[in-house]
Amino acid sequence: MSGHLAVIGLGPGDASCLTPEANAALTKADAVYGYATYLERVPARANQARHASDNREESERAAAALKHASLGARVAIVSGGDPGVFAMAAAVCEEIEAGPENLRALDVTIVPGITAMLAVAARIGAPLGHDFCVLSLSDNLKPWERIERRLDAAATAGFVMALYNPVSRARPWQFGAAIKRLRCHLPPATPVVFGRAVTRQSEQISVVTLERAEAVEADMATLVIVGSRETRVIARPGKLPLVYTPRAAAEVSA
Ligand code: SAH
């Protein structure tokens, strides 16, 4: 089969964060599929078709792109950040597994991108300098009870946490509930970093304590990093603090 599908990470927003590999893969595509907001970041090219779809339509988008590629075209699907982190690469794999046998013969390339967690961490110091874990707070595709169990486990195991999808219009209460849950395990002074629209024009970074975390407005473009008991804040005059988690951990932390 001569078709090809590239699943491409566009990075957190600014064009400077697009990798040369991603740029080259975009240049080669006959057609580009993606959520409309992400497609806007891809410069229009002559002879390259664009198929924009809604945020929620990931399975349909993956199936359409696979079908198109199976007809022999070079097709790209774009994701914000990295395509393997709560994004299109898994949706494509799901469709290949469930779909017709011929999809397995297709040439598929996943092109990594800078994920939001790394872009936010880099802005504020080194909060991910020691063991950390990553959770999506979206309960669209998993039950809320499972998210609560994972928050409890991560906090009690001493992981720093990167929280994707903290809030959306359809999920207004989940972030507040997660913060309340974390307060049962972590000290009130635990640092919490909010990185909003990082590398885009409306970027905002703030650092508060777990005690004050709900005072900061999180939205769909916000990534939240919750520190561990080891995470430290270095105040600096006239600058954002440096938030970091030292490389060495003390005794077993509660
Ligand atoms: N594949 C993407 C994540 C998609 S889930 C990645 O690797 O980054 C969407 C969530 O990612 C958002 O709700 C937000 O939590 C986070 N996010 C994406 N871009 C961001 C940015 N520029 N700044 C802060 N958070 C971002």
mmCIF file of N, CA and C and ligand atoms in Angstrom, residues 12-13 38 79-83 85-87 114-116 120 163-166 195-200 219-223, ligand 1:
data_model
loop_
_atom_site.group_PDB
_atom_site.id
_atom_site.type_symbol
_atom_site.label_atom_id
_atom_site.label_comp_id
_atom_site.label_asym_id
_atom_site.label_seq_id
_atom_site.Cartn_x
_atom_site.Cartn_y
_atom_site.Cartn_z
ATOM 1 N N PRO A 12 3.356 23.631 21.663
ATOM 2 C CA PRO A 12 2.369 24.346 22.485
ATOM 3 C C PRO A 12 1.735 25.557 21.815
ATOM 4 N N GLY A 13 2.272 26.073 20.737
ATOM 5 C CA GLY A 13 1.625 27.216 20.093
ATOM 6 C C GLY A 13 2.527 27.984 19.158
ATOM 7 N N TYR A 38 -6.179 23.988 15.744
ATOM 8 C CA TYR A 38 -4.791 23.572 15.481
ATOM 9 C C TYR A 38 -4.434 23.766 14.013
ATOM 10 N N SER A 79 -1.896 17.536 15.904
ATOM 11 C CA SER A 79 -2.329 17.676 17.299
ATOM 12 C C SER A 79 -1.561 18.848 17.885
ATOM 13 N N GLY A 80 -2.130 19.504 18.901
ATOM 14 C CA GLY A 80 -1.328 20.459 19.659
ATOM 15 C C GLY A 80 -0.324 19.685 20.506
ATOM 16 N N GLY A 81 0.758 20.315 20.901
ATOM 17 C CA GLY A 81 1.733 19.659 21.776
ATOM 18 C C GLY A 81 2.318 18.427 21.135
ATOM 19 N N ASP A 82 2.256 17.316 21.857
ATOM 20 C CA ASP A 82 2.715 16.027 21.337
ATOM 21 C C ASP A 82 1.490 15.184 20.961
ATOM 22 N N PRO A 83 1.540 14.497 19.821
ATOM 23 C CA PRO A 83 0.342 13.754 19.396
ATOM 24 C C PRO A 83 0.076 12.510 20.244
ATOM 25 N N VAL A 85 0.236 12.527 23.591
ATOM 26 C CA VAL A 85 -0.200 12.908 24.940
ATOM 27 C C VAL A 85 -1.638 13.422 24.863
ATOM 28 N N PHE A 86 -2.585 12.590 25.274
ATOM 29 C CA PHE A 86 -4.023 12.924 25.254
ATOM 30 C C PHE A 86 -4.407 13.516 23.901
ATOM 31 N N ALA A 87 -4.045 12.831 22.839
ATOM 32 C CA ALA A 87 -4.237 13.430 21.515
ATOM 33 C C ALA A 87 -4.424 12.371 20.433
ATOM 34 N N ILE A 114 6.631 19.229 21.361
ATOM 35 C CA ILE A 114 6.822 19.656 22.757
ATOM 36 C C ILE A 114 5.456 19.689 23.424
ATOM 37 N N THR A 115 5.293 18.849 24.437
ATOM 38 C CA THR A 115 4.000 18.795 25.114
ATOM 39 C C THR A 115 3.860 19.956 26.102
ATOM 40 N N ALA A 116 2.602 20.338 26.397
ATOM 41 C CA ALA A 116 2.318 21.505 27.245
ATOM 42 C C ALA A 116 3.059 21.442 28.584
ATOM 43 N N VAL A 120 5.406 24.470 29.991
ATOM 44 C CA VAL A 120 5.081 25.182 31.237
ATOM 45 C C VAL A 120 6.232 25.028 32.234
ATOM 46 N N LEU A 163 -1.284 18.234 35.437
ATOM 47 C CA LEU A 163 -2.718 18.014 35.195
ATOM 48 C C LEU A 163 -3.140 18.675 33.890
ATOM 49 N N TYR A 164 -3.461 17.848 32.912
ATOM 50 C CA TYR A 164 -3.999 18.336 31.640
ATOM 51 C C TYR A 164 -5.518 18.447 31.752
ATOM 52 N N ASN A 165 -6.112 19.220 30.843
ATOM 53 C CA ASN A 165 -7.580 19.349 30.769
ATOM 54 C C ASN A 165 -8.219 19.639 32.130
ATOM 55 N N PRO A 166 -7.733 20.660 32.852
ATOM 56 C CA PRO A 166 -8.298 20.874 34.190
ATOM 57 C C PRO A 166 -9.778 21.279 34.163
ATOM 58 N N GLY A 195 -0.009 27.311 34.110
ATOM 59 C CA GLY A 195 0.562 27.820 32.862
ATOM 60 C C GLY A 195 -0.553 27.908 31.835
ATOM 61 N N ARG A 196 -0.886 29.126 31.422
ATOM 62 C CA ARG A 196 -2.010 29.292 30.484
ATOM 63 C C ARG A 196 -1.487 29.731 29.128
ATOM 64 N N ALA A 197 -1.937 29.053 28.085
ATOM 65 C CA ALA A 197 -1.612 29.442 26.700
ATOM 66 C C ALA A 197 -0.120 29.701 26.525
ATOM 67 N N VAL A 198 0.684 28.815 27.054
ATOM 68 C CA VAL A 198 2.134 29.018 27.039
ATOM 69 C C VAL A 198 2.670 29.062 25.607
ATOM 70 N N THR A 199 3.544 29.998 25.367
ATOM 71 C CA THR A 199 4.170 30.340 24.074
ATOM 72 C C THR A 199 3.207 31.052 23.117
ATOM 73 N N ARG A 200 1.960 31.282 23.560
ATOM 74 C CA ARG A 200 1.039 32.054 22.715
ATOM 75 C C ARG A 200 0.959 33.481 23.251
ATOM 76 N N ASP A 219 -8.484 27.355 32.713
ATOM 77 C CA ASP A 219 -9.421 27.141 31.608
ATOM 78 C C ASP A 219 -8.889 26.034 30.697
ATOM 79 N N MET A 220 -9.489 25.912 29.530
ATOM 80 C CA MET A 220 -9.119 24.806 28.636
ATOM 81 C C MET A 220 -7.691 24.906 28.119
ATOM 82 N N ALA A 221 -7.101 26.108 28.202
ATOM 83 C CA ALA A 221 -5.732 26.284 27.703
ATOM 84 C C ALA A 221 -4.720 26.306 28.852
ATOM 85 N N THR A 222 -5.118 25.779 30.002
ATOM 86 C CA THR A 222 -4.234 25.816 31.177
ATOM 87 C C THR A 222 -3.725 24.423 31.531
ATOM 88 N N LEU A 223 -2.454 24.393 31.864
ATOM 89 C CA LEU A 223 -1.828 23.162 32.361
ATOM 90 C C LEU A 223 -1.409 23.463 33.795
HETATM 91 N N1 SAH B 1 -1.407 16.892 23.011
HETATM 92 C C1 SAH B 1 -1.427 18.080 23.851
HETATM 93 C C2 SAH B 1 -2.437 17.970 24.977
HETATM 94 C C3 SAH B 1 -3.880 17.916 24.504
HETATM 95 S S1 SAH B 1 -4.998 17.938 25.852
HETATM 96 C C4 SAH B 1 -0.011 18.310 24.404
HETATM 97 O O1 SAH B 1 0.832 17.413 24.269
HETATM 98 O O2 SAH B 1 0.227 19.388 24.951
HETATM 99 C C5 SAH B 1 -5.362 19.680 25.952
HETATM 100 C C6 SAH B 1 -4.787 20.261 27.226
HETATM 101 O O3 SAH B 1 -3.382 20.500 27.037
HETATM 102 C C7 SAH B 1 -5.337 21.603 27.656
HETATM 103 O O4 SAH B 1 -6.555 21.493 28.371
HETATM 104 C C8 SAH B 1 -4.216 22.134 28.543
HETATM 105 O O5 SAH B 1 -4.254 21.475 29.800
HETATM 106 C C9 SAH B 1 -2.967 21.621 27.815
HETATM 107 N N2 SAH B 1 -2.360 22.619 26.896
HETATM 108 C C10 SAH B 1 -2.246 22.507 25.562
HETATM 109 N N3 SAH B 1 -1.561 23.569 25.053
HETATM 110 C C11 SAH B 1 -1.225 24.356 26.109
HETATM 111 C C12 SAH B 1 -0.498 25.583 26.257
HETATM 112 N N4 SAH B 1 0.030 26.218 25.188
HETATM 113 N N5 SAH B 1 -0.346 26.096 27.502
HETATM 114 C C13 SAH B 1 -0.854 25.453 28.568
HETATM 115 N N6 SAH B 1 -1.531 24.283 28.499
HETATM 116 C C14 SAH B 1 -1.731 23.748 27.287
#
